[in-house]
Coordinates of C-alpha atoms in Angstrom, one line a residue:
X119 CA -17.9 -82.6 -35.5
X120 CA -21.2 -82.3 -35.1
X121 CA -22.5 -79.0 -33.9
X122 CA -24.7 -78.4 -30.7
X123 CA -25.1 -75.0 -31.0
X124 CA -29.4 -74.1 -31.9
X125 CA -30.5 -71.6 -34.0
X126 CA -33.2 -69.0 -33.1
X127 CA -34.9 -67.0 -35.6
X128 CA -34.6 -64.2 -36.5
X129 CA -35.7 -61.3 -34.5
X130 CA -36.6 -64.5 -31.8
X131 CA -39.8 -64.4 -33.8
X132 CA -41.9 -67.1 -32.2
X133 CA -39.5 -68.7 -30.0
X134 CA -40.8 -68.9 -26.0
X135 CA -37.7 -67.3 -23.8
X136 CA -40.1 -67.5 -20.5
X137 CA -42.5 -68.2 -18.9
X138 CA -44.5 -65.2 -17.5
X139 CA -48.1 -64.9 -15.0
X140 CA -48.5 -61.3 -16.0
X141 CA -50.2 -61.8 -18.8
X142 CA -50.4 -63.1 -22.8
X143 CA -51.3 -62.3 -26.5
X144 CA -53.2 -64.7 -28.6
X145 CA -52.5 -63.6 -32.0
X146 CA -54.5 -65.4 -34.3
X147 CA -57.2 -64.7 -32.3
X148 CA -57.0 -61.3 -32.0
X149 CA -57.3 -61.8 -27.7
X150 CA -54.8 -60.6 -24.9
X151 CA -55.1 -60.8 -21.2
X152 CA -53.6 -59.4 -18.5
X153 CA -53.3 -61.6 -15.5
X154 CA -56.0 -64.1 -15.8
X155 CA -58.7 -61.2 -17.3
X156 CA -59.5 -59.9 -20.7
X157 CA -57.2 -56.5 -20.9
X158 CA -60.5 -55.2 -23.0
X159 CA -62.8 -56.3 -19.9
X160 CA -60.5 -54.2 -17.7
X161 CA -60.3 -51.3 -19.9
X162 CA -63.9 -51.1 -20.2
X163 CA -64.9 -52.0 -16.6
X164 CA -62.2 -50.9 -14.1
X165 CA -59.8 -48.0 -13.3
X166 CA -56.7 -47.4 -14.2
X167 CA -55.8 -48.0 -10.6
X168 CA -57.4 -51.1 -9.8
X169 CA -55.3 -52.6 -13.2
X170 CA -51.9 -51.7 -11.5
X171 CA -53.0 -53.2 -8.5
X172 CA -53.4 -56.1 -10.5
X173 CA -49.9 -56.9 -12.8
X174 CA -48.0 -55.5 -9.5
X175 CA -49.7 -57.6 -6.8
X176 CA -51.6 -60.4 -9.0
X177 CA -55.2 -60.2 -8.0
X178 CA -57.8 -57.0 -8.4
X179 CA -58.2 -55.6 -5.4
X180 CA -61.4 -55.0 -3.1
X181 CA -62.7 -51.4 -2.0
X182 CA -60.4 -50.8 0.5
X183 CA -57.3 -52.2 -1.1
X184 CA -58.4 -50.0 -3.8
X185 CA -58.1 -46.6 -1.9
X186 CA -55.1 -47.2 0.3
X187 CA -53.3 -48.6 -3.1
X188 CA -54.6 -45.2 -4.9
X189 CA -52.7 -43.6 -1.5
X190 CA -49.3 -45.2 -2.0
X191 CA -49.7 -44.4 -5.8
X192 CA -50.1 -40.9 -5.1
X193 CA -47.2 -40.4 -2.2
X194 CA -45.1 -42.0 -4.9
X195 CA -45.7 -39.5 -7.4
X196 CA -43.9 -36.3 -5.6
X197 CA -40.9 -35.5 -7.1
X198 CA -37.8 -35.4 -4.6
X199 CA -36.4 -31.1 -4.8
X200 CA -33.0 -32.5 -6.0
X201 CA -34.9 -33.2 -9.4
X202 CA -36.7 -30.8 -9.5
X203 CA -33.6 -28.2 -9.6
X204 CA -32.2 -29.9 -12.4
X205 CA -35.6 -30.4 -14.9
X206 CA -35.5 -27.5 -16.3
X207 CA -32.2 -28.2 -17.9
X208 CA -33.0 -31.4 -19.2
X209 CA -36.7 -30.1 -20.2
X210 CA -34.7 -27.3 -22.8
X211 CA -32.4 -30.5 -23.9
X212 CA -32.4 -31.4 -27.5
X213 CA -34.8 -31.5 -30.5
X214 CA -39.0 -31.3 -29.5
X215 CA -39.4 -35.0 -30.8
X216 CA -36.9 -36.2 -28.0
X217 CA -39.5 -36.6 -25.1
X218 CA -38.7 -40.1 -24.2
X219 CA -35.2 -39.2 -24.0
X220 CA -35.6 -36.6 -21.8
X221 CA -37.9 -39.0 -19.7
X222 CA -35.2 -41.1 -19.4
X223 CA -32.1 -38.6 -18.4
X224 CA -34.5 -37.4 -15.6
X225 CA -35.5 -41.3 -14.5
X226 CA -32.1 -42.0 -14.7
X227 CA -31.2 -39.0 -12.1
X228 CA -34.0 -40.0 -10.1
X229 CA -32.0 -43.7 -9.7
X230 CA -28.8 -41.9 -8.9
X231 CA -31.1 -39.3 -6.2
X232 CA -32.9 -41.4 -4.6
X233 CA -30.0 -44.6 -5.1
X234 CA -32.4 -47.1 -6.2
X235 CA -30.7 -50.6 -4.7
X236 CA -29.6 -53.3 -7.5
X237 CA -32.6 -56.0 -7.5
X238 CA -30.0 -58.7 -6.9
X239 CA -30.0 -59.5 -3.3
X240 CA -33.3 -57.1 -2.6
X241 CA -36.2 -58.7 -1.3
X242 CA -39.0 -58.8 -3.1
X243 CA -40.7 -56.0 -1.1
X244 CA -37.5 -53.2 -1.9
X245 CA -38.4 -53.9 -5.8
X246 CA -42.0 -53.6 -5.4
X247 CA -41.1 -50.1 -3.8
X248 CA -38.8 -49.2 -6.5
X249 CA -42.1 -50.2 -9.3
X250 CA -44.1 -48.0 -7.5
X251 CA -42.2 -45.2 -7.1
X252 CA -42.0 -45.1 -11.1
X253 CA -45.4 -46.0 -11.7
X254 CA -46.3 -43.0 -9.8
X255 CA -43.8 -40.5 -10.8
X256 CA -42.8 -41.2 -15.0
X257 CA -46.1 -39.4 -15.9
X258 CA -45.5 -36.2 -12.6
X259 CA -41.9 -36.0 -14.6
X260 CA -42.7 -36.3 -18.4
X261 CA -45.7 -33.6 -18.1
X262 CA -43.6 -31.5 -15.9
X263 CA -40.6 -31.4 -18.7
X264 CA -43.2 -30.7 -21.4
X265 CA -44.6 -27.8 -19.7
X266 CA -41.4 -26.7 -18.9
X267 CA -40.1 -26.7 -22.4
X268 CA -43.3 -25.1 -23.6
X269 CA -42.2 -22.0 -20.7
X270 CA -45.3 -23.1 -18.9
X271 CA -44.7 -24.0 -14.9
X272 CA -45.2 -27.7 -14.0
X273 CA -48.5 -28.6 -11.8
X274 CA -48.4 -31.0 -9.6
X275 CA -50.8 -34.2 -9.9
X276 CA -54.0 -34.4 -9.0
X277 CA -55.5 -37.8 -7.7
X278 CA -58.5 -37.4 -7.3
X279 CA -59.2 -36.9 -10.9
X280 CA -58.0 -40.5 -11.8
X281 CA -54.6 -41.6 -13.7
X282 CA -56.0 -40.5 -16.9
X283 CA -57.8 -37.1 -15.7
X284 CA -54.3 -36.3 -13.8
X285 CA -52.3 -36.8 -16.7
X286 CA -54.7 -34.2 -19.0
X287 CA -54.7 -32.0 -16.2
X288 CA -50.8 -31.9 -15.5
X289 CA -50.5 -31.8 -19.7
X290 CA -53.7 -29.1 -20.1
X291 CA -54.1 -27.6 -17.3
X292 CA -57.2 -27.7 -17.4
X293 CA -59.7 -30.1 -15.9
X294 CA -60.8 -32.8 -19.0
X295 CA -64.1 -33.5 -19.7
X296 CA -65.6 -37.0 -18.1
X297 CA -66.3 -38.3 -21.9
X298 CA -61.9 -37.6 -22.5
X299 CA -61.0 -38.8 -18.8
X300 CA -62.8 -41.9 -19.9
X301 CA -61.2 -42.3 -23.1
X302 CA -57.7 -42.1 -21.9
X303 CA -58.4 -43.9 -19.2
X304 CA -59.1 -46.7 -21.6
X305 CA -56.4 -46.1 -23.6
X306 CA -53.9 -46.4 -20.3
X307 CA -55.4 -49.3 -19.3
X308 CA -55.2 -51.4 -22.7
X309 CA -51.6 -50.4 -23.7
X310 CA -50.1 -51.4 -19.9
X311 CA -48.6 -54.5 -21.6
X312 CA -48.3 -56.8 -24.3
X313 CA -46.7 -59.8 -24.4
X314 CA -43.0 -60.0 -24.2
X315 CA -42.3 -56.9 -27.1
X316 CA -38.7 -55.7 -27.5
X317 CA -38.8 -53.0 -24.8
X318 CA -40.4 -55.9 -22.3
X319 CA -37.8 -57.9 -23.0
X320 CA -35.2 -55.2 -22.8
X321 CA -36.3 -54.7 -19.1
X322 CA -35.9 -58.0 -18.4
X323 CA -32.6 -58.6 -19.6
X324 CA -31.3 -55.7 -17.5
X325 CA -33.5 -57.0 -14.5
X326 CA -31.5 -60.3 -14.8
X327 CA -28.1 -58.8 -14.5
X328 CA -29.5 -57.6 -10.8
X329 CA -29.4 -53.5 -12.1
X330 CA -31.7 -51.8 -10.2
X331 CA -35.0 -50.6 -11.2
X332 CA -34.7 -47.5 -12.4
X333 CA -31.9 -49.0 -15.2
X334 CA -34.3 -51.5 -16.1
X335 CA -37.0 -48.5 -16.8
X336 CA -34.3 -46.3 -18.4
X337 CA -33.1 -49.2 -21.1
X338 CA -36.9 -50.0 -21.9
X339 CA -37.9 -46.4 -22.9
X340 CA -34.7 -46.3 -25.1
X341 CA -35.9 -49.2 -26.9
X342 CA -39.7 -48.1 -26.5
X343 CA -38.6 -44.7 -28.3
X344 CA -37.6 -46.4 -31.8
X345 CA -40.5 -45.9 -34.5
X346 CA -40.7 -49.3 -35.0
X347 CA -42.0 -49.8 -31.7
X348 CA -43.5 -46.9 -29.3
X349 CA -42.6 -44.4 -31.3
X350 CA -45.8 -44.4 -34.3
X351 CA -48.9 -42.8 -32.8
X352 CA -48.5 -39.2 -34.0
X353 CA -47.3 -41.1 -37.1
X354 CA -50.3 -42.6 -38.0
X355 CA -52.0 -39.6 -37.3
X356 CA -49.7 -37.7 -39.5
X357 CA -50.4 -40.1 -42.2
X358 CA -54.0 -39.6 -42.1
X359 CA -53.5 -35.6 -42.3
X360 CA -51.4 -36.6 -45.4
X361 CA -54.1 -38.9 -47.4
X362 CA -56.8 -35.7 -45.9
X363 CA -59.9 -37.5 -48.1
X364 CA -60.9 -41.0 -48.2
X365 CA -61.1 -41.0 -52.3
X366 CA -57.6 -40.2 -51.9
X367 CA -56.8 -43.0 -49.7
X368 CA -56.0 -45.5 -52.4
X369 CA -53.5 -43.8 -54.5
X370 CA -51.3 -42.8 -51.0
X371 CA -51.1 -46.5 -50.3
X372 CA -50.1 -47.6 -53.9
X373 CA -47.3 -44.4 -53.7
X374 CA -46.0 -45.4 -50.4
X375 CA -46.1 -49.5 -50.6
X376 CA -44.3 -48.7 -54.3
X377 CA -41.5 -46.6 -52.2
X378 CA -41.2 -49.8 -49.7
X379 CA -42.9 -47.2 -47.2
X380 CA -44.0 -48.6 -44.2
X381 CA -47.5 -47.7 -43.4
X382 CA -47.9 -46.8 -39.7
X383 CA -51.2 -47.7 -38.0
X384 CA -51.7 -50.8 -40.0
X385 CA -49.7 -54.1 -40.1
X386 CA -49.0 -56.0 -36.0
X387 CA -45.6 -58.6 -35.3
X388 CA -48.1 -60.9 -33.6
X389 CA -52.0 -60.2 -34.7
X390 CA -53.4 -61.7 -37.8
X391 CA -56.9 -59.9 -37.2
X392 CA -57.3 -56.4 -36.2
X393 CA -55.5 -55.2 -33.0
X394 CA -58.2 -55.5 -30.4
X395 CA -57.2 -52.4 -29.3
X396 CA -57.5 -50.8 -31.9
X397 CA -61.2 -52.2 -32.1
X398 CA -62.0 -50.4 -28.5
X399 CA -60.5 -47.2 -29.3
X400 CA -62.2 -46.7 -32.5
X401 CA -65.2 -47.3 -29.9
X402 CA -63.8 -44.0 -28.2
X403 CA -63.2 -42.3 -31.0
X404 CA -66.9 -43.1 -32.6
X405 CA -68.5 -42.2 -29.0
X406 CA -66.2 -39.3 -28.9
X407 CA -67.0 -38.1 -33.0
X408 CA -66.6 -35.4 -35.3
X409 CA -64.6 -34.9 -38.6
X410 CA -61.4 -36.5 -37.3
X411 CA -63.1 -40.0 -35.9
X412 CA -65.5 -40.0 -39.4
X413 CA -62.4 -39.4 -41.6
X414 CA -59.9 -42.1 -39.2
X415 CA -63.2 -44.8 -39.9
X416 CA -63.4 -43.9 -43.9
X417 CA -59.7 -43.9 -44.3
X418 CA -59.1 -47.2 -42.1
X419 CA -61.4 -49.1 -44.8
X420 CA -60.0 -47.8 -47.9
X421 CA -56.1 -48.0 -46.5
X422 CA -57.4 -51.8 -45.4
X423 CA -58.8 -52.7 -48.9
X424 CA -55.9 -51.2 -51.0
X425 CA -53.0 -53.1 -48.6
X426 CA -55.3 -56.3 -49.2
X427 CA -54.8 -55.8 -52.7
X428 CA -50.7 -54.8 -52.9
X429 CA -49.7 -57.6 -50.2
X430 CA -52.7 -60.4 -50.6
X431 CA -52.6 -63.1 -47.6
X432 CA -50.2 -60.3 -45.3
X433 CA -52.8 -59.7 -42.9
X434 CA -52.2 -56.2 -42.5
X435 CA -54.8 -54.9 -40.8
X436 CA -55.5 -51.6 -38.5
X437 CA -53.4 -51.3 -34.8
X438 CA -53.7 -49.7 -32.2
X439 CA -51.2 -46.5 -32.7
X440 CA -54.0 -45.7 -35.7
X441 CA -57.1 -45.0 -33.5
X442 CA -54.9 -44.3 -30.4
X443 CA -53.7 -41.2 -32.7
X444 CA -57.4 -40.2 -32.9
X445 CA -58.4 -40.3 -29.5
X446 CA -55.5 -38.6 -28.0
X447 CA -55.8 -35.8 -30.7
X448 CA -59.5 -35.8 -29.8
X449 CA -58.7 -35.4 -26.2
X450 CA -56.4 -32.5 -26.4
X451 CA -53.1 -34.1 -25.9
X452 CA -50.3 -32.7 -27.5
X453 CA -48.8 -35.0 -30.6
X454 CA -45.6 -34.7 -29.3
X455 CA -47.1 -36.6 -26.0
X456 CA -48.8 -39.4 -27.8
X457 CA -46.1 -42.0 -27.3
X458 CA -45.2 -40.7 -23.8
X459 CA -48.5 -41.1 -23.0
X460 CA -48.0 -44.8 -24.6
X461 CA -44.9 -44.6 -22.2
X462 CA -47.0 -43.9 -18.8
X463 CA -48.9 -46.7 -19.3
X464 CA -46.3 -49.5 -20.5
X465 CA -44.3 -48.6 -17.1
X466 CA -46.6 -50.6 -15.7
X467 CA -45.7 -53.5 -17.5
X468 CA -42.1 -53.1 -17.2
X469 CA -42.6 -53.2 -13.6
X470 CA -44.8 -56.1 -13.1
X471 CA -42.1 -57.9 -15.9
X472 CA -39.3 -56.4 -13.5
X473 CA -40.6 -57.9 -10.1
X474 CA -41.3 -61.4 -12.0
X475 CA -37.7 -61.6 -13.7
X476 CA -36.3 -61.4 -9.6
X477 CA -37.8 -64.4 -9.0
X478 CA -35.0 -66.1 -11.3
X479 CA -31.9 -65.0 -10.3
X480 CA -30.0 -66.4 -13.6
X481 CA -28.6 -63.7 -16.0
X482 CA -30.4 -64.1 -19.5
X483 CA -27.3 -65.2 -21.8
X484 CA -28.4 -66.3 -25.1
X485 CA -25.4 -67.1 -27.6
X486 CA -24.4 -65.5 -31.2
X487 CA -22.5 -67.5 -33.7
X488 CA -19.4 -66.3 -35.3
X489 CA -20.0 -65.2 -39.5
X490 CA -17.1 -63.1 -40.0
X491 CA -13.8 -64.2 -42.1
X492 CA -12.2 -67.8 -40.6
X493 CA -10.2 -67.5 -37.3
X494 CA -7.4 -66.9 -36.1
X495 CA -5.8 -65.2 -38.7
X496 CA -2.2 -64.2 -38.7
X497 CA -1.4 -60.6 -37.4
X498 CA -0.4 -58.1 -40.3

């Protein structure tokens, strides 16, 4: 009998599963857009804001759309006093390295507090509310939960110092210099999304089974907290503390690739150039300087040349968690914040991907053949 059953590959590497207006990655060309712009046009030109306003309602707004959608951002970041009881709690929760998990226990008490309605059957309008609500409030709760572990008291946001000078300021407490506001604010703005990567597509998924929005957001930043994914920035940083000198660059390639070591900040699933984004933050981190950014551009030529060398025609050039390392350790953020910083920003994605999955109301479904011994087999 002749089989009907198609084969994806694996890890769906390649294969289209939808088609999406929020935005695209050309990978060979080392280009990605959000909407219809250039995500590096946007991260250069506009606020963090303004790029919101476009994955959640499709067009960049004018001056007054601007403000009153900077308003509804900023009544959506207070925290309901039901949370708040119970943060403290989940901020002294397991190991320091589990930030996104404690991100995710307190969005997922946020769903239950505030009982966020499943998207199946809500109009469109309900789930936009549902976006914004954790657009505005993931980075109020994440910088709250670090302070709180660290014994210091949570502050509340502050919007008139813009997305990125809010979230320094709620981290810090202190107000960040124009040259680091600018920074992060680039940094927020180019990692809001990417294509359809595995925690995109796990939002999706759940979105398709009609959960509600704050499920969606909760199953994302589980997958979004593997290494292999979200979870590299203070890697990549950790790596170049490691190697310290770029003579010694080199040999901690050769010692790692001969271990089958990963090397984090180098190497992308989809570019065959150098990350664009990691092309605009060494930007940041050059305009920003010292011994770090100096170091970060010596190393990033020496670690590029020696994996050119171990893996010819592999294409592994630098990404963004490399430089992004740089600039937020420049910048006075925290390493154990680097990916939830990462994590502020991709919400924003999830939520634009969240509002465009309701628009098909099918569950996604895909199929998985059978490779185990032959069936049935008799009962013991």
């Amino acid at each position: 009998m002749t089989s009907t059953v198609q084969h994806a590959p694996p890890g769906l590497k390649g294969l289209v599963v939808a088609r999406t207006r929020t935005g695209g990655v050309e990978g060979q060309e080392g280009f990605y857009h959000f909407r219809e712009y250039s995500a590096l046009d946007l991260s250069r030109h506009r606020s963090f804001e303004d790029v919101v306003h476009l994955m959640i309602e499709g067009h960049l707004p004018d001056a007054a759309e601007s403000r009153a959608f900077a308003d509804e951002l900023a009544a959506a970041s207070m925290l309901p006093h039901e949370l708040l009881e119970q943060l403290l709690a989940i901020a002294r929760s397991g190991p320091d390295r589990a930030s996104l998990a404690r991100l995710r226990t307190a969005v997922s008490l946020l769903g239950s507090v505030e009982d966020f309605p499943a998207t199946y059957g809500a109009t469109q309008e309900q789930v936009r509310a549902g976006v914004l609500r954790l657009v505005g409030v993931v980075p109020v709760l994440q910088a709250a939960l670090f302070r709180l572990r660290a014994g210091m008291p949570p502050l509340e946001p502050r919007p008139e110092l813009g997305a990125a000078g809010s979230w320094l300021w709620m981290l810090t407490g202190q107000e960040p210099a124009p040259e680091h506001a600018e920074a992060v604010t680039a940094y927020l703005i180019s990692t809001v999304d990417h294509g359809f990567s595995a925690s995109t597509f796990t939002a999706r998924v759940v979105t398709s089974a009609g959960a509600d929005v704050a499920s969606a957001v909760c199953a994302a930043l589980g997958t979004f907290s593997g290494p292999l994914h979200g979870g590299a920035p203070d890697r990549a940083l950790d790596a170049l503390d490691e190697i310290g000198t770029p003579d010694r660059a080199r040999d901690w390639v050769r010692e790692r690739v001969s271990k089958g070591e990963r090397i984090m900040g180098f190497g992308h699933a989809v570019y065959r150039t150098t990350d664009p984004r990691a092309v605009l933050m060494r930007e940041h981190a050059q305009r920003l300087g010292g011994p770090l950014a100096e170091l970060a551009v010596a190393v990033e030529r020496e670690v590029v040349g020696a994996l050119a060398e171990l893996k010819p025609g592999r294409e592994l050039h630098t990404n963004v968690e490399y430089y992004a390392g740089v600039v937020m350790e420049q910048c006075g953020i925290p390493r154990a914040m680097f990916t939830p910083t990462f994590a502020v920003a991709r919400v924003v994605g999830w939520g634009a991907h969240v509002l465009e999955q309701t628009e098909d109301p099918r569950i996604i479904r895909p199929s998985a053949e059978y490779a185990g011994p032959p069936a049935p087999a008799p009962l013991p």
